[in-house]
Short mmCIF file of C-alpha atoms and ligand atoms in Angstrom, two decimals:
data_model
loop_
_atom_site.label_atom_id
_atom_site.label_comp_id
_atom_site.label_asym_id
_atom_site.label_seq_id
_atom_site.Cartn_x
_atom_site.Cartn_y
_atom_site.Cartn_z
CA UNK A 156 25.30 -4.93 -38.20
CA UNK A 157 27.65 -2.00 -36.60
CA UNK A 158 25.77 0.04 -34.65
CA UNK A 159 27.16 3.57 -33.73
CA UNK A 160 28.37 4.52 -30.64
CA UNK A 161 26.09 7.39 -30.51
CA UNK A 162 23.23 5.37 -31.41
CA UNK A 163 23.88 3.16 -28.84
CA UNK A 164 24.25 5.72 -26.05
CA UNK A 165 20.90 7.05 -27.33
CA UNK A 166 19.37 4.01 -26.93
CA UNK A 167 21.00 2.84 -23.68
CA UNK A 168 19.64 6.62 -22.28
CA UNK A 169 16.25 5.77 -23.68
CA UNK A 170 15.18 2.10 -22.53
CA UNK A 171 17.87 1.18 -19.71
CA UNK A 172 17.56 1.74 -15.82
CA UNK A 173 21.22 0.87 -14.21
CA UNK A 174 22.12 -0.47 -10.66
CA UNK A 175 22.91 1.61 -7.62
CA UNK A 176 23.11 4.72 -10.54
CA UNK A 177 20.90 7.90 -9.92
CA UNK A 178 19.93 7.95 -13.62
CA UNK A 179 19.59 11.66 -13.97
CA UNK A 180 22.80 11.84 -13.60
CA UNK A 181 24.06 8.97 -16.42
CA UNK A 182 21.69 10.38 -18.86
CA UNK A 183 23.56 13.69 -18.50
CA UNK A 184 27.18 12.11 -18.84
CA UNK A 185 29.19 10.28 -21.80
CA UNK A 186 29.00 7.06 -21.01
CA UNK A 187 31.40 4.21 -21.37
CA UNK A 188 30.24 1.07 -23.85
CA UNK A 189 32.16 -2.11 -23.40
CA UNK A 190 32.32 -4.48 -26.03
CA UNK A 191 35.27 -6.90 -25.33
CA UNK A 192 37.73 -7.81 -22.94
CA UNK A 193 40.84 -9.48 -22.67
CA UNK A 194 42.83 -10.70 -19.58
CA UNK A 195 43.51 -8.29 -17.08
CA UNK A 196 41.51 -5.46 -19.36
CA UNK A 197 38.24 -4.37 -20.86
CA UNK A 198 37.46 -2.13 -23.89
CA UNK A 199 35.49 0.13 -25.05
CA UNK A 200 33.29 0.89 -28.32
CA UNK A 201 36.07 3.81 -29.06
CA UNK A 202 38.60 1.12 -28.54
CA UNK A 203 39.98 2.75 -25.15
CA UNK A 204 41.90 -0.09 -22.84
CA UNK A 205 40.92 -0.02 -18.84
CA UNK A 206 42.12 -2.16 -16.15
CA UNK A 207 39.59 -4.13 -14.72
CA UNK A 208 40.28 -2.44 -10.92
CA UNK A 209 37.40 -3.94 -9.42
CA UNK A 210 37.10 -7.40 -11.42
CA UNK A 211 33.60 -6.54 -13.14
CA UNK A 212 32.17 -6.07 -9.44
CA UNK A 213 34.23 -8.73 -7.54
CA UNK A 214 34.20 -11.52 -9.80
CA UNK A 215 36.74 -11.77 -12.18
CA UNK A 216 39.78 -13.89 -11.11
CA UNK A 217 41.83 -15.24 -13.77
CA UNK A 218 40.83 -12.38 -16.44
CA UNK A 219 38.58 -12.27 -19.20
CA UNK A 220 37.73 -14.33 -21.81
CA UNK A 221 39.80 -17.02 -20.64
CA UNK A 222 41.15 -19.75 -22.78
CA UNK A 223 40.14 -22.71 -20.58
CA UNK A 224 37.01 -21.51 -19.51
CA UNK A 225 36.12 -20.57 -22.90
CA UNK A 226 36.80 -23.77 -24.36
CA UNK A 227 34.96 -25.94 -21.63
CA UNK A 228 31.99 -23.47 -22.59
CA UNK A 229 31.70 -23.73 -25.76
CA UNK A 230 31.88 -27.64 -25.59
CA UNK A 231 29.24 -28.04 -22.76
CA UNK A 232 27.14 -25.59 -24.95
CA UNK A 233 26.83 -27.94 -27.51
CA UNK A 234 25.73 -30.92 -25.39
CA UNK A 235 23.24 -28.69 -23.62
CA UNK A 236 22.69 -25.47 -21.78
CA UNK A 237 20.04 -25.86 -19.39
CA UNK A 238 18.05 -28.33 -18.24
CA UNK A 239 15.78 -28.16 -14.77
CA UNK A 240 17.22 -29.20 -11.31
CA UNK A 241 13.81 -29.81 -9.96
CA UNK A 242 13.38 -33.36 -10.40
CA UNK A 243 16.52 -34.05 -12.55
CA UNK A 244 20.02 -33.29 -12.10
CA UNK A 245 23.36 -32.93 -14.22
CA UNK A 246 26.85 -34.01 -15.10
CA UNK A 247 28.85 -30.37 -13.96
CA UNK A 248 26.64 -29.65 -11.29
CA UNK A 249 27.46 -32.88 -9.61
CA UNK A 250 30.98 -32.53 -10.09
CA UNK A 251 31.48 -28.81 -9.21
CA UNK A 252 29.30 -29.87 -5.65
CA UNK A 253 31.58 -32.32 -5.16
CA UNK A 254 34.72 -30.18 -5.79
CA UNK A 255 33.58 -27.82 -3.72
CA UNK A 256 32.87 -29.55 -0.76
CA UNK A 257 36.77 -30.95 -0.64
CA UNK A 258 37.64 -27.32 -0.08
CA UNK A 259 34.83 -25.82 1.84
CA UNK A 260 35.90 -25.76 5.69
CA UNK A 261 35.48 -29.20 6.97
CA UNK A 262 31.63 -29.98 8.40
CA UNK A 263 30.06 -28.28 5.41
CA UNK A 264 28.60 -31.13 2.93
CA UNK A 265 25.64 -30.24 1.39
CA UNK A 266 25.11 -27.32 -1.80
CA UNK A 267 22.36 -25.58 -2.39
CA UNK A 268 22.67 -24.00 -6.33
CA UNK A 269 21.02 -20.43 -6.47
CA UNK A 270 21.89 -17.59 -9.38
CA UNK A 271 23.72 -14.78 -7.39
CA UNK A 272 24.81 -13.57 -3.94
CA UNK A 273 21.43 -11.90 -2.84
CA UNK A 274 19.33 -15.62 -3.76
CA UNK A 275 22.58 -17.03 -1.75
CA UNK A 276 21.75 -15.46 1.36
CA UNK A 277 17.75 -15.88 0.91
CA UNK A 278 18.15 -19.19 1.32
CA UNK A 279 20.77 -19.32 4.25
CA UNK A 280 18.47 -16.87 6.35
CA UNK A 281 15.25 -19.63 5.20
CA UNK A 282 17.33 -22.45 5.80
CA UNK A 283 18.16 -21.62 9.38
CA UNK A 284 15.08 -20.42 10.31
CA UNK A 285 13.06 -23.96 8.67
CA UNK A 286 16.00 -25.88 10.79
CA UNK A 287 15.03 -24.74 14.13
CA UNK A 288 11.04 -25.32 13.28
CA UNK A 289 11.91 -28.68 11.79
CA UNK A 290 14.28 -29.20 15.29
CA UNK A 291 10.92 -27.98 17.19
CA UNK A 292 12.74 -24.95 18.65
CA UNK A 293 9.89 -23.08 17.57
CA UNK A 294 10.79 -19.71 19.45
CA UNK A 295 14.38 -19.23 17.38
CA UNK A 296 13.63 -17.12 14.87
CA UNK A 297 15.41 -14.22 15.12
CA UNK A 298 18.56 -12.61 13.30
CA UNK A 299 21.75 -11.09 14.98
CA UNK A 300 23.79 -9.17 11.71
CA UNK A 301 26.10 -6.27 11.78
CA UNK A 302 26.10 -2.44 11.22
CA UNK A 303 27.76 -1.84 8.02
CA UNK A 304 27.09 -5.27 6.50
CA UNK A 305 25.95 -6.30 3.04
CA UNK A 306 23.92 -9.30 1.89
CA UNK A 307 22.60 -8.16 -1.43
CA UNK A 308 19.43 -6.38 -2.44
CA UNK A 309 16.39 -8.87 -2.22
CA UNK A 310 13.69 -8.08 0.87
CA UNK A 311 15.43 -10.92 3.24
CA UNK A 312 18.88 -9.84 2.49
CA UNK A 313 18.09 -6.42 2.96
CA UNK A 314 16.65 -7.29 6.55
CA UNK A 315 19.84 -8.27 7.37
CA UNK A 316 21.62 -5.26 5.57
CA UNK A 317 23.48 -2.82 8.22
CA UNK A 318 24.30 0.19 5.43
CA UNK A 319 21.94 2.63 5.90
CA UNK A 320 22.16 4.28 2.76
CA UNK A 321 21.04 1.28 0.62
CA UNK A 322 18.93 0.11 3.35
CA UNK A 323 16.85 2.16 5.61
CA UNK A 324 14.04 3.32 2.80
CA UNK A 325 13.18 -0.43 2.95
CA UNK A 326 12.63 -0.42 6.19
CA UNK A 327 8.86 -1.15 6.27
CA UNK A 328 9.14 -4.08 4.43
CA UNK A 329 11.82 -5.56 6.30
CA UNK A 330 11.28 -8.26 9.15
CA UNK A 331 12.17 -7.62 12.17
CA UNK A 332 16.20 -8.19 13.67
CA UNK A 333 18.98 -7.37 16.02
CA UNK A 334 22.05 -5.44 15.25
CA UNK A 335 25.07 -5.88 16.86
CA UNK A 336 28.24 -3.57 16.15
CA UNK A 337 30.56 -2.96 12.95
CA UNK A 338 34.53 -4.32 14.14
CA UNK A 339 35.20 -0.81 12.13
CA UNK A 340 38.34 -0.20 14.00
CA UNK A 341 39.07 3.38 12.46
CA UNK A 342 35.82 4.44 13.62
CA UNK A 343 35.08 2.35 16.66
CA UNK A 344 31.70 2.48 17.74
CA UNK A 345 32.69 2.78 21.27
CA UNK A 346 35.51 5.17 20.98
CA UNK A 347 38.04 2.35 21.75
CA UNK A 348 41.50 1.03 20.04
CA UNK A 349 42.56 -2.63 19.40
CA UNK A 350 43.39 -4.92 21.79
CA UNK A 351 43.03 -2.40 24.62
CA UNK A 352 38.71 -3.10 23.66
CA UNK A 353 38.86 -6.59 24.57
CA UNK A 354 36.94 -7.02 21.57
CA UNK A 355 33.74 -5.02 22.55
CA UNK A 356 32.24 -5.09 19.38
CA UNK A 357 32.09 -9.24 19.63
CA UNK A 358 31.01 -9.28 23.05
CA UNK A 359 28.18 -6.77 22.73
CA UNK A 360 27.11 -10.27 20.53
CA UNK A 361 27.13 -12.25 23.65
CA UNK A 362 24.98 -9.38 25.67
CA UNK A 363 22.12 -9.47 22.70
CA UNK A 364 22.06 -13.34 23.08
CA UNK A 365 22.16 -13.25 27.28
CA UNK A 366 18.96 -10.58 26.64
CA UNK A 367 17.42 -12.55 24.28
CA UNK A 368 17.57 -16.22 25.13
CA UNK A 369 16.70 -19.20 23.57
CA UNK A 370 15.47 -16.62 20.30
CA UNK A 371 18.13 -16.16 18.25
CA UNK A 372 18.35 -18.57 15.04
CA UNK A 373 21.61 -17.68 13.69
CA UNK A 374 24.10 -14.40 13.07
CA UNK A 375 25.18 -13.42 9.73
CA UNK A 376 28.20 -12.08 9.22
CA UNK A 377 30.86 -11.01 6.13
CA UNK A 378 33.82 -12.64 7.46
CA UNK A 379 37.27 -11.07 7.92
CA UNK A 380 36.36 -7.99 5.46
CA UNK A 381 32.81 -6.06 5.50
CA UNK A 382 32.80 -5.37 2.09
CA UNK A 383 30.57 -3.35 0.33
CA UNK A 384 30.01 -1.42 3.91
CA UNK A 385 33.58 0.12 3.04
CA UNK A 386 35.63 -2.84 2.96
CA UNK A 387 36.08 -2.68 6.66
CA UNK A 388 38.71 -5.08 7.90
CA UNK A 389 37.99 -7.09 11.23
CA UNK A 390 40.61 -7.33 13.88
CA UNK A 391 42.44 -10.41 14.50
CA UNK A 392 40.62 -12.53 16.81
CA UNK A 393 37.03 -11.27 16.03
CA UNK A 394 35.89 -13.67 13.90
CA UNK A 395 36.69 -16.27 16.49
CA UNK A 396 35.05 -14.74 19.49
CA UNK A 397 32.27 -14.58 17.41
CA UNK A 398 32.06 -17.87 16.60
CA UNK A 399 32.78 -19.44 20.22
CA UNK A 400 30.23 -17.14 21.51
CA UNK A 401 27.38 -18.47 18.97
CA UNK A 402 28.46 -22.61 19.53
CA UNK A 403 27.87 -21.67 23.61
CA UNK A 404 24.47 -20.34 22.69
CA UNK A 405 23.56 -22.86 20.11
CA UNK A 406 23.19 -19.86 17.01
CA UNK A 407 23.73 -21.02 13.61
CA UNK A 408 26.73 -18.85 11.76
CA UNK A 409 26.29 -18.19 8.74
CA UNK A 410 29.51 -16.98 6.43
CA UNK A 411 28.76 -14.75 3.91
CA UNK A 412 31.40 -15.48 1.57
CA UNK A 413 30.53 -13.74 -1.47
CA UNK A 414 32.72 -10.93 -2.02
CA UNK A 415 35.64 -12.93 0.22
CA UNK A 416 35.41 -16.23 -0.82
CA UNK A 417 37.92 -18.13 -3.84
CA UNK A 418 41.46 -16.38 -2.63
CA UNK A 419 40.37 -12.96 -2.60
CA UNK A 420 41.33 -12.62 1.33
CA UNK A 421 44.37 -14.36 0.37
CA UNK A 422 43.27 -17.81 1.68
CA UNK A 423 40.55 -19.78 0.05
CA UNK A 424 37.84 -18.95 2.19
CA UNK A 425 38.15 -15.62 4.58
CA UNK A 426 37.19 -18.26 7.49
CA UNK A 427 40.15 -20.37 7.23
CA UNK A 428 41.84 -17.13 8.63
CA UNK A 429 40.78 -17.52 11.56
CA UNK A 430 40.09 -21.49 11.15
CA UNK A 431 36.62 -21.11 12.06
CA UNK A 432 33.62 -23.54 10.83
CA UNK A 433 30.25 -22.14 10.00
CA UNK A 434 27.04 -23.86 10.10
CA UNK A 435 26.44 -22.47 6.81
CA UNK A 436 28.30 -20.58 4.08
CA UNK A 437 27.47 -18.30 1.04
CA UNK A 438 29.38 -18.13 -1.83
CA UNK A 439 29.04 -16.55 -5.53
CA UNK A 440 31.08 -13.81 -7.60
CA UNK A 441 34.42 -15.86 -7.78
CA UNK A 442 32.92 -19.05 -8.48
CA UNK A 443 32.33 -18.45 -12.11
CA UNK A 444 35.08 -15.96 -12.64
CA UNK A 445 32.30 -13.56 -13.26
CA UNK A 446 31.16 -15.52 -16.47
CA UNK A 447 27.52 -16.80 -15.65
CA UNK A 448 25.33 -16.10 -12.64
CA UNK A 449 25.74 -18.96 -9.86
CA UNK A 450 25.64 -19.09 -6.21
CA UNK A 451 26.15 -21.87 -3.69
CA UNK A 452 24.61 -21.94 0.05
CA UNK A 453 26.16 -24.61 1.85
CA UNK A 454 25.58 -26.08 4.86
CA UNK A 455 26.58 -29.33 7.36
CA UNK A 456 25.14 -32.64 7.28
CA UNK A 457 23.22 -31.62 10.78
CA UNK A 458 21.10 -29.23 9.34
CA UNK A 459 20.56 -31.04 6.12
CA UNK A 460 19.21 -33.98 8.11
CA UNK A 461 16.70 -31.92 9.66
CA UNK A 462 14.86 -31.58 6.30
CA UNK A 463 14.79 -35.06 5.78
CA UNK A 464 11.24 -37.00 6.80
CA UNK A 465 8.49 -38.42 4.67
CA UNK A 466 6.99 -36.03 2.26
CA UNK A 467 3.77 -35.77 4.47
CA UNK A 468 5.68 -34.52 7.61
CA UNK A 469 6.54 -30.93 5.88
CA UNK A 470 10.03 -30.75 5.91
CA UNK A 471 10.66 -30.68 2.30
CA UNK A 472 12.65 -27.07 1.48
CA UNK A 473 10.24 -25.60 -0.89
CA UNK A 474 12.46 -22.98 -2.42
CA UNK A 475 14.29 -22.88 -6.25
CA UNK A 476 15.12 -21.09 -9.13
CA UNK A 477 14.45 -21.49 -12.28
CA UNK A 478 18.06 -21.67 -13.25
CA UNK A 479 18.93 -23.15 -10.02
CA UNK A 480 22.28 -25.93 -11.66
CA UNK A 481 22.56 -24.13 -14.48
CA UNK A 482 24.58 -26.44 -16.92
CA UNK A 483 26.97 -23.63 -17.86
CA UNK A 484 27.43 -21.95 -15.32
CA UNK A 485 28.67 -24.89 -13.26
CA UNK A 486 31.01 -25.71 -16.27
CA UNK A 487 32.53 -22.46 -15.64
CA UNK A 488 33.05 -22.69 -11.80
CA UNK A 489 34.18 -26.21 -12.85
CA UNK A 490 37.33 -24.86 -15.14
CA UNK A 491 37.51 -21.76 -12.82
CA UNK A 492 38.31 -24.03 -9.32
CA UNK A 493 40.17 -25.98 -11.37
CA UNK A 494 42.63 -23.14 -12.37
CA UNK A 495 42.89 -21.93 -9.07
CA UNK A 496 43.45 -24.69 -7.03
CA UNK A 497 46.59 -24.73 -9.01
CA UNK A 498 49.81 -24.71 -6.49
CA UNK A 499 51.62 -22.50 -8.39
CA UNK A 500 48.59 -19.99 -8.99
CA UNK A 501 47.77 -20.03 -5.18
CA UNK A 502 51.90 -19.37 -4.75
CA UNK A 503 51.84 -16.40 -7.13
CA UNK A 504 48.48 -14.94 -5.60
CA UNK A 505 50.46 -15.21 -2.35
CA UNK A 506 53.71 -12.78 -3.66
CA UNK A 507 51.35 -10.17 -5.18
CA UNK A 508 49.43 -9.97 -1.57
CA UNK A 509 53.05 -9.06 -0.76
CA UNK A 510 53.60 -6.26 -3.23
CA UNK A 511 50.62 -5.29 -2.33
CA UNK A 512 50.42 -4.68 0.87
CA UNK A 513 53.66 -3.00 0.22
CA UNK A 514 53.18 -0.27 -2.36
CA UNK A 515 49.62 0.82 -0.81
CA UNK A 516 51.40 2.07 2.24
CA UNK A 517 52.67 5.26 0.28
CA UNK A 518 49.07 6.53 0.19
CA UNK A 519 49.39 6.81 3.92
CA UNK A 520 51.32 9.88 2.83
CA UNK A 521 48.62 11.82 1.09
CA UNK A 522 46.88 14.46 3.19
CA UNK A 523 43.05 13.46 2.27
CA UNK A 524 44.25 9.19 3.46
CA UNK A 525 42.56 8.51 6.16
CA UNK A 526 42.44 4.72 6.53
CA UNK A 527 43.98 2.43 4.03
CA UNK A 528 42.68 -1.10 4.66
CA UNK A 529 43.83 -4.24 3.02
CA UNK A 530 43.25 -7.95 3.38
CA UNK A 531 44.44 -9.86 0.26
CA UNK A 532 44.04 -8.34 -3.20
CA UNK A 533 41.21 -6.20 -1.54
CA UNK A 534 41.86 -2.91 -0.08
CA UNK A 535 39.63 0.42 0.57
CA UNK A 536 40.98 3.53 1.00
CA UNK A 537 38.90 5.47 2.92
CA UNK A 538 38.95 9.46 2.13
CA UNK A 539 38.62 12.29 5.35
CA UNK A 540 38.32 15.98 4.38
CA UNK A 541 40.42 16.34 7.91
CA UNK A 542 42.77 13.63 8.78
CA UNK A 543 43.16 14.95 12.61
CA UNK A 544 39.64 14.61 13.55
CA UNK A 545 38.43 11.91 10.34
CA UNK A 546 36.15 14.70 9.37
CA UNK A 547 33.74 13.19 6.22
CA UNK A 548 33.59 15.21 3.16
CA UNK A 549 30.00 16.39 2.41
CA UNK A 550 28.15 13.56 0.98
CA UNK A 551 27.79 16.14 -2.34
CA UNK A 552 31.27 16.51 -3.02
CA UNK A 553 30.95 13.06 -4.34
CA UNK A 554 35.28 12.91 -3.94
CA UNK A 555 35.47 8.85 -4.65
CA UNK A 556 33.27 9.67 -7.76
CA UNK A 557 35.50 11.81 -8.90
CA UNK A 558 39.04 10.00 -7.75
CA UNK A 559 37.32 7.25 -9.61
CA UNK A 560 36.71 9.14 -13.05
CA UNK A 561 40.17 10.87 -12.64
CA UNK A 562 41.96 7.18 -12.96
CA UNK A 563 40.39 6.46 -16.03
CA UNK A 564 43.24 8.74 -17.32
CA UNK A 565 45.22 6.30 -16.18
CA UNK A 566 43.55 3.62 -18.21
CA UNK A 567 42.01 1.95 -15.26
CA UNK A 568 38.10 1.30 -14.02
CA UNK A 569 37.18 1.86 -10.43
CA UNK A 570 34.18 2.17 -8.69
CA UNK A 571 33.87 3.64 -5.10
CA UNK A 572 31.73 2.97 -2.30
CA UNK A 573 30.90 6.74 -1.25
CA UNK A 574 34.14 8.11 -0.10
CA UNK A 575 36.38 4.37 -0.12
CA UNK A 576 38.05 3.87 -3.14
CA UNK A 577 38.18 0.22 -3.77
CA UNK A 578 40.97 -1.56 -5.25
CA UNK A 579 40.34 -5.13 -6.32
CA UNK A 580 41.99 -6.26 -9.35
CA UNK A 581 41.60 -9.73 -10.47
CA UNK A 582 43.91 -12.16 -8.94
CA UNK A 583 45.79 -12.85 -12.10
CA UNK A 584 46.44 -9.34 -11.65
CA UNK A 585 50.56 -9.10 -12.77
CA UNK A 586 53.33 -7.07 -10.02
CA UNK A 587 53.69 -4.48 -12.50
CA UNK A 588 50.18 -3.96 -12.51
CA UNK A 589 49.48 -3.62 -9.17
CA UNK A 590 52.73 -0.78 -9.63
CA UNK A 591 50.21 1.02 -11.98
CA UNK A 592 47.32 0.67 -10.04
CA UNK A 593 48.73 1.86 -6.80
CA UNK A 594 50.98 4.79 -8.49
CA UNK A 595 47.63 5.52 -10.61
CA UNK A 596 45.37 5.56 -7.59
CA UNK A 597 47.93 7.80 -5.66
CA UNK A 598 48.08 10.53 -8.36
CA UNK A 599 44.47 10.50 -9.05
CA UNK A 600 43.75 11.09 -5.29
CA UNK A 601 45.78 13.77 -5.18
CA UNK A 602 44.91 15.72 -8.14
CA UNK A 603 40.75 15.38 -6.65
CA UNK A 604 41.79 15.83 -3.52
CA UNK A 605 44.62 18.34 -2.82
CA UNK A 606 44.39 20.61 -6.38
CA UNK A 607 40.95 21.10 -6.61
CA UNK A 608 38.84 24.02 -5.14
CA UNK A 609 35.75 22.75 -4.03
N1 PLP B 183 26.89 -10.69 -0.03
C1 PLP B 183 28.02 -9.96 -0.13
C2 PLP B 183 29.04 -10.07 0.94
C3 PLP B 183 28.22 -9.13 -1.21
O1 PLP B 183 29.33 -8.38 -1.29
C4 PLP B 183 27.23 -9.07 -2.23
C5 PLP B 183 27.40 -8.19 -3.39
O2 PLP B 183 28.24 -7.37 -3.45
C6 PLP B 183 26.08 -9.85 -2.08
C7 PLP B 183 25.94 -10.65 -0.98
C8 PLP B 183 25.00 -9.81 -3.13
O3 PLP B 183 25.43 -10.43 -4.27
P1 PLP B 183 24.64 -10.18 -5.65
O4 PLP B 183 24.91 -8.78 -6.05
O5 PLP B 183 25.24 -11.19 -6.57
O6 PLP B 183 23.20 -10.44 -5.39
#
């Protein structure tokens, strides 16, 4: 039956509460129905063609509805769809855990199957606490994680959340942990400018440790690129301080990987930038190429090991999810790493970082451009009312709303975080697309920017 699109609005209005969307607001505007996609695009009920600018949220990699992964689908979902991974296992799931681990940084052998980023980091933060109990280093228990970061939207991911927008209401349900600074560069915390710091923002980590020995657990961290905090690019060197100063103090890393992980960063995993090992890493979004929920916390044999004991001594991890293995979705992530782990793929992802990188500098140009900052096919562009003195705009001007509703002129979908406009096209994103994207992005800031009166 063909529903109407009006019909469908109505009822969308009527029984449907959206994400991260004041709903006043959607219930007053037209509002955009997708009902296919294809590649590099997605499409409306009206039949209107977008560019997928920000991948469905992160995810997509090799565009949609894709031929391989489709196929592999529809064959695993007539063998079977799901079946429980508490006390039984299956055929992908034990193939996509062992494909992973050949490309997760070496000392990282064990995976832990949750349903999305948010469950991902749930269990990393209960992992390393249980390992220091099960170690009988009963007094490391706390967190270190940074201003501006962004684990997803459960209670223990929140705790660990540094955005205070999305964050502080929560705070009286949140337990207790340290922060340690943001390596936001454009708007240093301490007034200072890379490399003349030193780094400050890492070694205030090794101060918080020297106060507070022998209690931290682990740190958490977004590696390379804070993400949803404004996609806020580390300086070279950070991550690497960060980690030599948690191996002297014997604190667990923990990688969130899941906006950065599967190329995004431009290598496979934003650690191998910096060739750094954590103890534990998070992954989701790219796994599945956005097709089914799935999320992977992995960690090294050491910390496995500590779980291990007879089931009267306790150290069983008693956490799960129903859908924790999920049949499809590992067939997905199957197809998906197999696709790209592909040399030439990897080679082609590596000349569009190029172009890139290269046609985003003309924004520099635009009087509203205060920051553009890029790490792989991810880049914010970070709006000022006054470039001199990186004056915000007034949070109700809403401009990255608007620059983001402006594009869709263009025939392309963004979404902003507050004032950053975020580009992040799916890797299979072609150089003339990227052209459009950037050209598109430039004119649209402009017209919201420079024309308008506010
Ligand atoms: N961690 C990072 C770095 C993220 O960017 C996100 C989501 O954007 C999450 C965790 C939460 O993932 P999810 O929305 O799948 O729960």
């Amino acid at each position: 039956m063909k529903y109407s699109k009006a019909y469908l609005e109505y009822l969308d209005k009527k029984y449907i509460w959206h994400p991260f969307t004041q709903m006043k607001e959607w219930m007053d505007e037209e509002i955009i129905i997708i009902t296919r996609g294809k590649g590099n695009y997605i499409y409306d009920i009206d039949g209107n063609r977008y560019f997928d600018g920000v991948s469905s949220l992160w995810c997509n990699i090799h565009g949609h509805i894709n031929k391989k992964i489709n196929e592999a689908l529809k064959g695993q979902i007539d063998k079977i769809s799901h079946s429980t991974f508490l006390g039984l296992t299956n055929v992908p799931a034990i193939l996509l855990a062992e494909k992973l681990i050949k490309i997760l940084p070496d000392g990282l052998t064990r995976i832990f199957y949750s349903d999305n980023g948010s469950t991902a980091v749930e269990v990393a933060i209960k992992i390393a606490f249980m390992y220091w109990q099960h170690k009988g280093e009963l007094h490391k228990k706390r967190f270190i994680h940074l201003n501006n970061g962004y684990h997803g939207d459960t209670i223990g991911a929140v705790s660990v959340g540094g955005i205070p927008l999305f964050h502080n209401a929560f705070k009286p349900l949140l337990f207790p942990t340290i922060k340690a600074p943001s390596p936001y560069c454009y708007r240093c915390e301490f007034n200072l400018k890379y490399p003349s710091c030193n780094l400050l923002c890492a070694e205030k980590i090794r101060t918080i440790v020297e106060e507070n020995p022998n209690e931290i657990a682990a740190l958490i961290l977004e590696p390379i690129v804070q993400a949803a905090g404004g996609i806020i690019v580390s300086p070279p060197g950070y991550l690497k301080k960060v980690k030599e100063i948690c191996s002297k103090y014997g604190i667990l890393l923990i990688a969130d990987e899941v906006a950065t992980g599967f190329m995004r960063t431009g290598k496979m995993f934003a650690v191998n930038h910096e060739e750094i090992k954590p103890d534990i890493i998070c992954l989701s979004k790219g796994l599945t190429n956005g097709y089914l929920p799935l999320a992977v916390t992995a960690t090294t044999e050491e910390i496995f090991s500590a779980f291990l004991g007879g089931y009267d001594e306790f150290k069983t991890f008693f956490h799960g999810h129903t859908y924790t293995g999920n049949q499809l979705s590992c067939t997905a992530a199957l197809v998906s790493l197999k696709l790209l782990l592909k040399k030439e793929f990897i080679k082609r992802v590596e000349e569009k970082i190029h172009i890139f990188e290269k046609n985003l500098k003309m924004l520099s140009e635009l009087k509203h451009v205060g920051d553009i900052r890029q790490k792989g096919l991810m880049a914010g562009i970070e709006l000022v009312e006054d470039k001199e003195s990186k004056k915000i705009y007034n949070y109700s001007k809403r401009i990255g709303h608007r620059v983001c509703k402006e594009i869709r002129k263009f025939g392309i979908f963004l979404r902003p975080l507050g004032d950053v406009i975020v580009l992040m096209p799916p890797l299979s994103i072609t150089q003339s697309e990227i052209k459009h994207l950037i050209d598109s992005t430039f004119k649209s800031i402009k017209e919201v920017t420079e024309k308008e009166v506010f």
